[in-house]
Every structure is written in structure tokens, then in C-alpha cells.
CSV table of N, CA, C and O in Angstrom, one decimal:
chain,number,residue,atom,x,y,z
A,27,MET,N,14.0,-20.2,-0.6
A,27,MET,CA,13.4,-19.2,0.3
A,27,MET,C,13.6,-17.8,-0.4
A,27,MET,O,12.7,-16.9,-0.3
A,28,ALA,N,14.7,-17.5,-1.0
A,28,ALA,CA,15.0,-16.2,-1.6
A,28,ALA,C,13.9,-15.8,-2.6
A,28,ALA,O,13.5,-14.7,-2.7
A,29,ALA,N,13.5,-16.8,-3.4
A,29,ALA,CA,12.5,-16.5,-4.5
A,29,ALA,C,11.2,-16.0,-3.8
A,29,ALA,O,10.6,-15.1,-4.3
A,30,HIS,N,10.8,-16.6,-2.7
A,30,HIS,CA,9.6,-16.2,-2.1
A,30,HIS,C,9.8,-14.8,-1.4
A,30,HIS,O,8.9,-14.0,-1.5
A,31,THR,N,11.0,-14.6,-0.8
A,31,THR,CA,11.2,-13.3,-0.2
A,31,THR,C,11.2,-12.2,-1.3
A,31,THR,O,10.6,-11.1,-1.1
A,32,ASP,N,11.8,-12.5,-2.5
A,32,ASP,CA,11.7,-11.5,-3.6
A,32,ASP,C,10.3,-11.2,-4.0
A,32,ASP,O,10.0,-10.1,-4.3
A,33,ARG,N,9.5,-12.2,-4.0
A,33,ARG,CA,8.1,-12.1,-4.4
A,33,ARG,C,7.4,-11.1,-3.4
A,33,ARG,O,6.7,-10.2,-3.9
A,34,TYR,N,7.6,-11.2,-2.1
A,34,TYR,CA,7.0,-10.3,-1.2
A,34,TYR,C,7.6,-8.9,-1.3
A,34,TYR,O,6.9,-7.9,-1.3
A,35,GLN,N,8.9,-8.8,-1.4
A,35,GLN,CA,9.6,-7.5,-1.6
A,35,GLN,C,9.1,-6.8,-2.8
A,35,GLN,O,8.8,-5.6,-2.8
A,36,ASN,N,9.0,-7.5,-3.9
A,36,ASN,CA,8.5,-6.9,-5.2
A,36,ASN,C,7.1,-6.4,-5.1
A,36,ASN,O,6.8,-5.4,-5.6
A,37,ALA,N,6.2,-7.2,-4.5
A,37,ALA,CA,4.8,-6.8,-4.3
A,37,ALA,C,4.8,-5.5,-3.5
A,37,ALA,O,4.0,-4.6,-3.8
A,38,ALA,N,5.5,-5.5,-2.4
A,38,ALA,CA,5.6,-4.3,-1.5
A,38,ALA,C,6.1,-3.1,-2.3
A,38,ALA,O,5.6,-2.0,-2.2
A,39,ALA,N,7.2,-3.3,-3.1
A,39,ALA,CA,7.7,-2.2,-3.9
A,39,ALA,C,6.7,-1.6,-4.8
A,39,ALA,O,6.6,-0.4,-5.0
A,40,ARG,N,6.0,-2.5,-5.5
A,40,ARG,CA,4.9,-2.0,-6.4
A,40,ARG,C,3.8,-1.3,-5.7
A,40,ARG,O,3.3,-0.3,-6.2
A,41,TYR,N,3.5,-1.8,-4.5
A,41,TYR,CA,2.5,-1.1,-3.6
A,41,TYR,C,2.9,0.3,-3.3
A,41,TYR,O,2.1,1.2,-3.5
A,42,PHE,N,4.2,0.5,-2.9
A,42,PHE,CA,4.6,1.8,-2.5
A,42,PHE,C,4.8,2.7,-3.8
A,42,PHE,O,4.5,3.9,-3.7
A,43,GLU,N,5.1,2.1,-4.9
A,43,GLU,CA,5.1,2.9,-6.2
A,43,GLU,C,3.7,3.5,-6.4
A,43,GLU,O,3.6,4.6,-6.9
A,44,ALA,N,2.7,2.6,-6.2
A,44,ALA,CA,1.3,3.1,-6.5
A,44,ALA,C,1.0,4.2,-5.5
A,44,ALA,O,0.4,5.2,-5.9
A,45,TRP,N,1.3,4.0,-4.2
A,45,TRP,CA,0.9,5.1,-3.2
A,45,TRP,C,1.7,6.3,-3.4
A,45,TRP,O,1.3,7.4,-3.0
A,46,ASN,N,2.9,6.3,-4.0
A,46,ASN,CA,3.7,7.5,-4.2
A,46,ASN,C,3.6,8.1,-5.6
A,46,ASN,O,4.2,9.1,-5.9
A,47,ALA,N,2.8,7.5,-6.5
A,47,ALA,CA,2.6,8.0,-7.8
A,47,ALA,C,1.8,9.3,-7.7
A,47,ALA,O,0.9,9.4,-6.8
A,48,THR,N,2.0,10.2,-8.6
A,48,THR,CA,1.3,11.4,-8.7
A,48,THR,C,0.7,11.7,-10.1
A,48,THR,O,1.3,11.3,-11.1
A,49,GLY,N,-0.4,12.3,-10.1
A,49,GLY,CA,-1.1,12.5,-11.4
A,49,GLY,C,-2.0,11.3,-11.7
A,49,GLY,O,-1.6,10.1,-11.5
A,50,PRO,N,-3.1,11.5,-12.3
A,50,PRO,CA,-4.1,10.4,-12.6
A,50,PRO,C,-3.5,9.3,-13.5
A,50,PRO,O,-3.8,8.1,-13.1
A,51,GLU,N,-2.8,9.6,-14.5
A,51,GLU,CA,-2.3,8.5,-15.4
A,51,GLU,C,-1.2,7.7,-14.6
A,51,GLU,O,-1.2,6.5,-14.7
A,52,ALA,N,-0.3,8.3,-13.9
A,52,ALA,CA,0.7,7.6,-13.2
A,52,ALA,C,0.1,6.7,-12.1
A,52,ALA,O,0.5,5.6,-11.9
A,53,VAL,N,-0.9,7.3,-11.4
A,53,VAL,CA,-1.6,6.5,-10.3
A,53,VAL,C,-2.3,5.3,-10.9
A,53,VAL,O,-2.1,4.1,-10.5
A,54,ALA,N,-3.0,5.5,-12.0
A,54,ALA,CA,-3.7,4.4,-12.7
A,54,ALA,C,-2.8,3.3,-13.2
A,54,ALA,O,-3.0,2.1,-13.0
A,55,LYS,N,-1.7,3.7,-13.7
A,55,LYS,CA,-0.7,2.7,-14.2
A,55,LYS,C,0.0,2.0,-13.1
A,55,LYS,O,0.1,0.7,-13.2
A,56,ALA,N,0.3,2.6,-12.0
A,56,ALA,CA,0.9,2.0,-10.9
A,56,ALA,C,0.0,1.0,-10.2
A,56,ALA,O,0.3,-0.1,-9.7
A,57,VAL,N,-1.3,1.5,-10.0
A,57,VAL,CA,-2.3,0.6,-9.4
A,57,VAL,C,-2.5,-0.7,-10.3
A,57,VAL,O,-2.6,-1.8,-9.7
A,58,ALA,N,-2.6,-0.5,-11.6
A,58,ALA,CA,-2.7,-1.7,-12.5
A,58,ALA,C,-1.6,-2.6,-12.4
A,58,ALA,O,-1.7,-3.8,-12.5
A,59,ALA,N,-0.4,-2.1,-12.1
A,59,ALA,CA,0.8,-2.9,-12.0
A,59,ALA,C,0.9,-3.7,-10.7
A,59,ALA,O,1.4,-4.8,-10.6
A,60,ALA,N,0.3,-3.1,-9.6
A,60,ALA,CA,0.4,-3.7,-8.3
A,60,ALA,C,-0.8,-4.6,-8.0
A,60,ALA,O,-0.6,-5.6,-7.3
A,61,TRP,N,-2.0,-4.3,-8.4
A,61,TRP,CA,-3.2,-5.0,-8.0
A,61,TRP,C,-3.8,-5.8,-9.1
A,61,TRP,O,-3.7,-5.5,-10.3
A,62,THR,N,-4.5,-6.9,-8.8
A,62,THR,CA,-5.3,-7.6,-9.8
A,62,THR,C,-6.5,-6.7,-10.2
A,62,THR,O,-6.8,-5.8,-9.4
A,63,THR,N,-7.1,-7.0,-11.3
A,63,THR,CA,-8.2,-6.2,-11.8
A,63,THR,C,-9.3,-6.0,-10.7
A,63,THR,O,-9.8,-4.9,-10.6
A,64,ASP,N,-9.6,-7.1,-10.0
A,64,ASP,CA,-10.7,-7.0,-9.0
A,64,ASP,C,-10.1,-6.9,-7.6
A,64,ASP,O,-10.8,-7.2,-6.6
A,65,GLY,N,-8.9,-6.5,-7.5
A,65,GLY,CA,-8.2,-6.4,-6.2
A,65,GLY,C,-8.9,-5.4,-5.3
A,65,GLY,O,-9.7,-4.5,-5.7
A,66,GLY,N,-8.7,-5.5,-4.0
A,66,GLY,CA,-9.4,-4.7,-3.0
A,66,GLY,C,-8.4,-4.0,-2.0
A,66,GLY,O,-7.2,-4.4,-1.9
A,67,TYR,N,-8.9,-3.0,-1.4
A,67,TYR,CA,-8.2,-2.3,-0.4
A,67,TYR,C,-9.1,-1.9,0.8
A,67,TYR,O,-10.2,-1.3,0.5
A,68,THR,N,-8.8,-2.4,2.0
A,68,THR,CA,-9.6,-2.1,3.2
A,68,THR,C,-8.7,-1.6,4.3
A,68,THR,O,-7.7,-2.2,4.6
A,69,ASP,N,-9.1,-0.4,4.9
A,69,ASP,CA,-8.5,0.0,6.1
A,69,ASP,C,-9.6,0.7,6.9
A,69,ASP,O,-10.8,0.7,6.5
A,70,PRO,N,-9.3,1.3,8.1
A,70,PRO,CA,-10.4,1.9,8.9
A,70,PRO,C,-11.2,3.0,8.2
A,70,PRO,O,-12.3,3.3,8.6
A,71,LEU,N,-10.6,3.6,7.1
A,71,LEU,CA,-11.2,4.7,6.4
A,71,LEU,C,-11.8,4.4,5.1
A,71,LEU,O,-12.4,5.2,4.5
A,72,ALA,N,-11.5,3.2,4.5
A,72,ALA,CA,-11.9,2.9,3.2
A,72,ALA,C,-12.1,1.4,3.0
A,72,ALA,O,-11.5,0.6,3.7
A,73,ASP,N,-13.0,1.0,2.1
A,73,ASP,CA,-13.2,-0.4,1.7
A,73,ASP,C,-13.6,-0.3,0.3
A,73,ASP,O,-14.8,-0.1,0.0
A,74,VAL,N,-12.7,-0.5,-0.6
A,74,VAL,CA,-12.9,-0.4,-2.0
A,74,VAL,C,-12.4,-1.6,-2.8
A,74,VAL,O,-11.6,-2.4,-2.3
A,75,ARG,N,-12.9,-1.7,-4.1
A,75,ARG,CA,-12.5,-2.8,-4.9
A,75,ARG,C,-12.3,-2.3,-6.3
A,75,ARG,O,-13.1,-1.4,-6.8
A,76,GLY,N,-11.3,-2.8,-7.0
A,76,GLY,CA,-11.1,-2.4,-8.4
A,76,GLY,C,-10.1,-1.3,-8.6
A,76,GLY,O,-9.9,-0.5,-7.6
A,77,HIS,N,-9.5,-1.2,-9.7
A,77,HIS,CA,-8.4,-0.2,-9.9
A,77,HIS,C,-8.9,1.2,-9.8
A,77,HIS,O,-8.2,2.0,-9.1
A,78,ALA,N,-10.0,1.6,-10.3
A,78,ALA,CA,-10.5,3.0,-10.2
A,78,ALA,C,-10.7,3.4,-8.8
A,78,ALA,O,-10.4,4.5,-8.4
A,79,GLN,N,-11.4,2.6,-8.0
A,79,GLN,CA,-11.6,2.9,-6.6
A,79,GLN,C,-10.4,3.0,-5.8
A,79,GLN,O,-10.2,3.9,-4.9
A,80,ILE,N,-9.4,2.1,-6.0
A,80,ILE,CA,-8.1,2.1,-5.3
A,80,ILE,C,-7.4,3.4,-5.7
A,80,ILE,O,-6.9,4.1,-4.8
A,81,ALA,N,-7.4,3.7,-7.0
A,81,ALA,CA,-6.7,5.0,-7.4
A,81,ALA,C,-7.4,6.2,-6.7
A,81,ALA,O,-6.7,7.1,-6.4
A,82,ALA,N,-8.7,6.2,-6.6
A,82,ALA,CA,-9.4,7.3,-5.9
A,82,ALA,C,-8.9,7.4,-4.5
A,82,ALA,O,-8.8,8.6,-4.0
A,83,VAL,N,-8.7,6.3,-3.8
A,83,VAL,CA,-8.3,6.4,-2.4
A,83,VAL,C,-6.9,7.0,-2.3
A,83,VAL,O,-6.6,7.8,-1.4
A,84,ILE,N,-6.0,6.5,-3.2
A,84,ILE,CA,-4.6,7.0,-3.2
A,84,ILE,C,-4.6,8.5,-3.5
A,84,ILE,O,-4.0,9.3,-2.9
A,85,THR,N,-5.4,9.0,-4.5
A,85,THR,CA,-5.5,10.4,-4.9
A,85,THR,C,-6.0,11.2,-3.7
A,85,THR,O,-5.5,12.3,-3.4
A,86,ALA,N,-7.0,10.7,-3.0
A,86,ALA,CA,-7.6,11.4,-1.8
A,86,ALA,C,-6.5,11.5,-0.7
A,86,ALA,O,-6.4,12.6,0.0
A,87,ALA,N,-5.7,10.5,-0.5
A,87,ALA,CA,-4.6,10.6,0.5
A,87,ALA,C,-3.6,11.7,0.1
A,87,ALA,O,-3.2,12.5,1.0
A,88,HIS,N,-3.3,11.8,-1.2
A,88,HIS,CA,-2.4,12.9,-1.6
A,88,HIS,C,-3.0,14.3,-1.4
A,88,HIS,O,-2.3,15.2,-1.1
A,89,GLU,N,-4.3,14.3,-1.6
A,89,GLU,CA,-5.0,15.6,-1.4
A,89,GLU,C,-5.0,16.0,0.0
A,89,GLU,O,-4.9,17.2,0.4
A,90,GLN,N,-5.2,15.0,0.9
A,90,GLN,CA,-5.2,15.3,2.3
A,90,GLN,C,-3.8,15.6,2.9
A,90,GLN,O,-3.7,16.4,3.9
A,91,PHE,N,-2.8,15.0,2.3
A,91,PHE,CA,-1.4,15.1,2.8
A,91,PHE,C,-0.5,15.5,1.7
A,91,PHE,O,0.4,14.7,1.3
A,92,PRO,N,-0.6,16.7,1.1
A,92,PRO,CA,0.2,17.2,0.0
A,92,PRO,C,1.7,17.3,0.5
A,92,PRO,O,1.9,17.7,1.7
A,93,GLY,N,2.6,16.8,-0.3
A,93,GLY,CA,4.0,16.9,0.0
A,93,GLY,C,4.5,15.8,0.9
A,93,GLY,O,5.6,15.8,1.5
A,94,PHE,N,3.7,14.7,1.1
A,94,PHE,CA,4.0,13.6,1.9
A,94,PHE,C,4.3,12.3,1.0
A,94,PHE,O,3.7,12.3,-0.1
A,95,VAL,N,5.1,11.4,1.4
A,95,VAL,CA,5.3,10.2,0.7
A,95,VAL,C,5.2,9.0,1.6
A,95,VAL,O,5.4,9.1,2.8
A,96,PHE,N,4.8,7.9,1.1
A,96,PHE,CA,4.7,6.6,1.9
A,96,PHE,C,6.0,5.9,1.8
A,96,PHE,O,6.6,5.7,0.7
A,97,ARG,N,6.6,5.5,3.0
A,97,ARG,CA,7.8,4.8,3.0
A,97,ARG,C,7.7,3.5,3.8
A,97,ARG,O,7.0,3.5,4.8
A,98,PRO,N,8.4,2.5,3.4
A,98,PRO,CA,8.4,1.3,4.2
A,98,PRO,C,9.0,1.5,5.6
A,98,PRO,O,9.9,2.3,5.8
A,99,LEU,N,8.5,0.8,6.6
A,99,LEU,CA,9.0,0.9,8.0
A,99,LEU,C,9.3,-0.5,8.4
A,99,LEU,O,8.4,-1.3,8.7
A,100,GLY,N,10.5,-0.9,8.4
A,100,GLY,CA,10.9,-2.3,8.7
A,100,GLY,C,10.9,-3.2,7.5
A,100,GLY,O,10.7,-2.7,6.3
A,101,ALA,N,11.1,-4.4,7.7
A,101,ALA,CA,11.2,-5.4,6.7
A,101,ALA,C,9.9,-6.0,6.2
A,101,ALA,O,8.9,-5.9,7.0
A,102,VAL,N,9.8,-6.5,5.0
A,102,VAL,CA,8.6,-7.2,4.5
A,102,VAL,C,8.7,-8.6,4.9
A,102,VAL,O,9.8,-9.2,4.8
A,103,ASP,N,7.7,-9.2,5.5
A,103,ASP,CA,7.6,-10.5,6.0
A,103,ASP,C,6.5,-11.2,5.2
A,103,ASP,O,5.5,-10.6,4.9
A,104,GLY,N,6.7,-12.5,4.9
A,104,GLY,CA,5.6,-13.2,4.2
A,104,GLY,C,5.7,-14.7,4.3
A,104,GLY,O,6.8,-15.3,4.6
A,105,HIS,N,4.6,-15.4,4.0
A,105,HIS,CA,4.6,-16.8,3.8
A,105,HIS,C,3.4,-17.1,2.9
A,105,HIS,O,2.4,-16.3,2.8
A,106,HIS,N,3.4,-18.2,2.2
A,106,HIS,CA,2.4,-18.6,1.3
A,106,HIS,C,2.0,-17.5,0.4
A,106,HIS,O,2.9,-16.9,-0.3
A,107,ASP,N,0.8,-17.0,0.3
A,107,ASP,CA,0.4,-15.9,-0.6
A,107,ASP,C,0.1,-14.7,0.2
A,107,ASP,O,-0.6,-13.8,-0.2
A,108,THR,N,0.7,-14.5,1.4
A,108,THR,CA,0.5,-13.4,2.3
A,108,THR,C,1.8,-12.7,2.7
A,108,THR,O,2.7,-13.4,3.0
A,109,ALA,N,1.7,-11.4,2.7
A,109,ALA,CA,2.9,-10.6,3.2
A,109,ALA,C,2.4,-9.5,4.1
A,109,ALA,O,1.2,-9.1,4.0
A,110,ARG,N,3.3,-9.0,4.9
A,110,ARG,CA,2.9,-7.9,5.8
A,110,ARG,C,4.1,-7.0,5.9
A,110,ARG,O,5.3,-7.4,5.8
A,111,PHE,N,3.8,-5.7,6.1
A,111,PHE,CA,4.9,-4.7,6.2
A,111,PHE,C,4.4,-3.5,6.9
A,111,PHE,O,3.2,-3.1,6.8
A,112,GLY,N,5.3,-2.8,7.5
A,112,GLY,CA,4.9,-1.5,8.1
A,112,GLY,C,5.2,-0.4,7.2
A,112,GLY,O,6.0,-0.5,6.2
A,113,TRP,N,4.6,0.8,7.4
A,113,TRP,CA,4.8,2.0,6.6
A,113,TRP,C,4.6,3.2,7.4
A,113,TRP,O,4.0,3.2,8.5
A,114,GLU,N,5.1,4.3,6.9
A,114,GLU,CA,4.8,5.6,7.5
A,114,GLU,C,4.6,6.6,6.4
A,114,GLU,O,5.1,6.5,5.3
A,115,LEU,N,3.9,7.7,6.7
A,115,LEU,CA,3.6,8.8,5.8
A,115,LEU,C,4.5,9.9,6.2
A,115,LEU,O,4.3,10.5,7.3
A,116,VAL,N,5.5,10.3,5.4
A,116,VAL,CA,6.5,11.2,5.7
A,116,VAL,C,6.4,12.5,5.0
A,116,VAL,O,6.2,12.5,3.8
A,117,ASN,N,6.5,13.6,5.7
A,117,ASN,CA,6.5,14.9,5.2
A,117,ASN,C,7.9,15.2,4.6
A,117,ASN,O,8.9,15.1,5.3
A,118,GLU,N,8.0,15.4,3.2
A,118,GLU,CA,9.3,15.5,2.6
A,118,GLU,C,10.0,16.8,3.0
A,118,GLU,O,11.2,16.8,3.0
A,119,ALA,N,9.3,17.8,3.5
A,119,ALA,CA,9.9,19.0,3.9
A,119,ALA,C,10.6,19.0,5.2
A,119,ALA,O,11.7,19.4,5.3
A,120,ASP,N,10.0,18.3,6.2
A,120,ASP,CA,10.6,18.3,7.5
A,120,ASP,C,10.9,16.9,8.1
A,120,ASP,O,11.4,16.8,9.2
A,121,GLY,N,10.6,15.9,7.4
A,121,GLY,CA,10.8,14.5,7.8
A,121,GLY,C,9.9,14.0,8.9
A,121,GLY,O,10.1,12.8,9.3
A,122,SER,N,8.9,14.7,9.3
A,122,SER,CA,8.0,14.2,10.3
A,122,SER,C,7.1,13.2,9.6
A,122,SER,O,6.9,13.1,8.4
A,123,ALA,N,6.6,12.3,10.5
A,123,ALA,CA,5.8,11.1,10.0
A,123,ALA,C,4.6,11.0,10.9
A,123,ALA,O,4.5,10.2,11.8
A,124,PRO,N,3.5,11.8,10.6
A,124,PRO,CA,2.4,11.8,11.5
A,124,PRO,C,1.5,10.6,11.4
A,124,PRO,O,0.6,10.4,12.3
A,125,VAL,N,1.6,9.8,10.3
A,125,VAL,CA,0.7,8.7,10.1
A,125,VAL,C,1.6,7.4,9.9
A,125,VAL,O,2.6,7.5,9.2
A,126,ALA,N,1.3,6.3,10.6
A,126,ALA,CA,2.0,5.1,10.4
A,126,ALA,C,1.1,3.9,10.6
A,126,ALA,O,0.0,4.1,11.2
A,127,GLY,N,1.4,2.8,10.0
A,127,GLY,CA,0.6,1.6,10.1
A,127,GLY,C,1.2,0.4,9.6
A,127,GLY,O,2.4,0.4,9.3
A,128,PHE,N,0.5,-0.6,9.4
A,128,PHE,CA,1.0,-1.8,8.7
A,128,PHE,C,-0.1,-2.4,7.9
A,128,PHE,O,-1.3,-2.2,8.2
A,129,ASP,N,0.3,-3.1,6.8
A,129,ASP,CA,-0.7,-3.7,5.9
A,129,ASP,C,-0.4,-5.2,5.8
A,129,ASP,O,0.8,-5.6,5.8
A,130,VAL,N,-1.4,-6.0,5.6
A,130,VAL,CA,-1.3,-7.4,5.3
A,130,VAL,C,-1.9,-7.5,3.9
A,130,VAL,O,-3.0,-7.1,3.6
A,131,VAL,N,-1.2,-8.1,3.0
A,131,VAL,CA,-1.6,-8.3,1.6
A,131,VAL,C,-1.6,-9.7,1.2
A,131,VAL,O,-0.8,-10.5,1.6
A,132,THR,N,-2.6,-10.1,0.4
A,132,THR,CA,-2.7,-11.4,-0.2
A,132,THR,C,-2.3,-11.2,-1.7
A,132,THR,O,-2.8,-10.3,-2.3
A,133,LEU,N,-1.6,-12.2,-2.2
A,133,LEU,CA,-1.1,-12.1,-3.6
A,133,LEU,C,-1.7,-13.2,-4.5
A,133,LEU,O,-2.0,-14.3,-4.0
A,134,ASP,N,-1.8,-12.9,-5.8
A,134,ASP,CA,-2.1,-14.0,-6.7
A,134,ASP,C,-0.9,-14.8,-7.1
A,134,ASP,O,0.2,-14.5,-6.6
A,135,ASP,N,-1.0,-15.7,-8.0
A,135,ASP,CA,0.1,-16.5,-8.4
A,135,ASP,C,1.2,-15.7,-9.1
A,135,ASP,O,2.4,-16.2,-9.2
A,136,GLU,N,0.9,-14.6,-9.7
A,136,GLU,CA,1.9,-13.7,-10.4
A,136,GLU,C,2.5,-12.7,-9.4
A,136,GLU,O,3.3,-11.8,-9.9
A,137,GLY,N,2.1,-12.7,-8.2
A,137,GLY,CA,2.6,-11.7,-7.2
A,137,GLY,C,1.9,-10.4,-7.2
A,137,GLY,O,2.4,-9.4,-6.6
A,138,ARG,N,0.8,-10.3,-7.9
A,138,ARG,CA,0.0,-9.1,-7.8
A,138,ARG,C,-1.0,-9.1,-6.6
A,138,ARG,O,-1.4,-10.2,-6.2
A,139,ILE,N,-1.3,-8.0,-6.1
A,139,ILE,CA,-2.1,-7.9,-4.9
A,139,ILE,C,-3.6,-8.2,-5.2
A,139,ILE,O,-4.2,-7.6,-6.1
A,140,ARG,N,-4.1,-9.1,-4.4
A,140,ARG,CA,-5.6,-9.4,-4.5
A,140,ARG,C,-6.3,-8.6,-3.4
A,140,ARG,O,-7.4,-8.1,-3.7
A,141,GLN,N,-5.8,-8.4,-2.3
A,141,GLN,CA,-6.4,-7.7,-1.2
A,141,GLN,C,-5.4,-7.1,-0.2
A,141,GLN,O,-4.4,-7.7,0.1
A,142,VAL,N,-5.7,-5.9,0.2
A,142,VAL,CA,-4.9,-5.3,1.3
A,142,VAL,C,-5.8,-5.1,2.5
A,142,VAL,O,-6.9,-4.6,2.3
A,143,LEU,N,-5.3,-5.5,3.6
A,143,LEU,CA,-6.0,-5.1,4.9
A,143,LEU,C,-5.0,-4.2,5.6
A,143,LEU,O,-4.0,-4.6,6.1
A,144,GLY,N,-5.4,-2.9,5.8
A,144,GLY,CA,-4.6,-1.9,6.4
A,144,GLY,C,-5.0,-1.6,7.8
A,144,GLY,O,-6.2,-1.6,8.1
A,145,PHE,N,-4.0,-1.3,8.6
A,145,PHE,CA,-4.2,-0.9,10.0
A,145,PHE,C,-3.4,0.3,10.3
A,145,PHE,O,-2.3,0.5,9.8
A,146,LEU,N,-4.1,1.3,11.0
A,146,LEU,CA,-3.5,2.5,11.3
A,146,LEU,C,-3.0,2.5,12.7
A,146,LEU,O,-3.8,2.3,13.7
A,147,ASP,N,-1.7,2.7,12.9
A,147,ASP,CA,-1.1,2.7,14.3
A,147,ASP,C,-0.9,4.1,14.9
A,147,ASP,O,-1.0,4.3,16.1
A,148,ARG,N,-0.7,5.0,14.0
A,148,ARG,CA,-0.5,6.4,14.4
A,148,ARG,C,-1.2,7.3,13.4
A,148,ARG,O,-1.0,7.3,12.3
A,149,VAL,N,-2.1,8.1,14.0
A,149,VAL,CA,-2.9,9.1,13.2
A,149,VAL,C,-3.0,10.4,13.9
A,149,VAL,O,-3.3,10.4,15.1
A,150,PRO,N,-2.9,11.5,13.2
A,150,PRO,CA,-3.1,12.8,13.8
A,150,PRO,C,-4.5,13.0,14.2
A,150,PRO,O,-5.4,12.4,13.6
A,151,SER,N,-4.8,13.8,15.3
A,151,SER,CA,-6.1,14.0,15.7
A,151,SER,C,-6.9,14.7,14.6
A,151,SER,O,-6.3,15.5,13.8
A,152,GLY,N,-8.2,14.4,14.5
A,152,GLY,CA,-9.0,15.0,13.4
A,152,GLY,C,-9.0,14.3,12.1
A,152,GLY,O,-9.7,14.7,11.2
A,153,VAL,N,-8.3,13.2,12.0
A,153,VAL,CA,-8.3,12.4,10.7
A,153,VAL,C,-9.3,11.2,10.9
A,153,VAL,O,-9.5,10.6,11.8
């Protein structure tokens, strides 16, 4: 069981590395490490496929929320090729977390993300 748990934990860690990367090269490298080449990302605000489009969504989030980081919220849970975890978007200056949600990810045999289905649980008005 530990090997499977590590697989889900490692995938989530790479996912957060991608979301917290800054600068075009760092984001591109982190996205390539986390997702399969044709991987996808879908949430209420985006539905994209491929590294370039996923990187663009991450870059747009940083532009909308400068000085914020994505942090895990609770444990990573998984079975078969699917994992789920909560997250929050935290202001590094004051610790506030105006955005939170959870994601369900499917993984390939190597533990890279094939698809993310994201859900937003807490969003500030106007977003």
C-alpha cells in the first residue's frame, strides 16, 4: 500500500511544484514533469490540453493573484490510477486564503498526470 500512497503523494507534489513555479521556463519545466504530453486540466474557469495551455492557465493564475502560493489542504487520497486532494491559494504576506478547492487527477503508469478535474469550493466575489 505504501508504494501506491507514495505514487499519489509524488504526483500531488509535482502538481503543486508546477502551480507554484514562477517564470516561463520554470513553469514549462514543472508542467512537463507533472503532466503527460497530452495531459489535460479542467475546472470551472478553464478546459485545456497540452503543456503549453496548462502553463498558460498557471501563468494567468499568478497574474491574477500575485504573491500567492498553492498549498495542499489535507491528505492526498487515491486508488487505482486516481488521486484526490484539497488545496488553497494562500497570500504569502498575510496568510489569508481566499480561494480553495479540490482536484481529482488520473495518472499514467509512470505517475504523471493525464487529467485534472478541479472544483472550486471557495472563491472571492468577482472571480
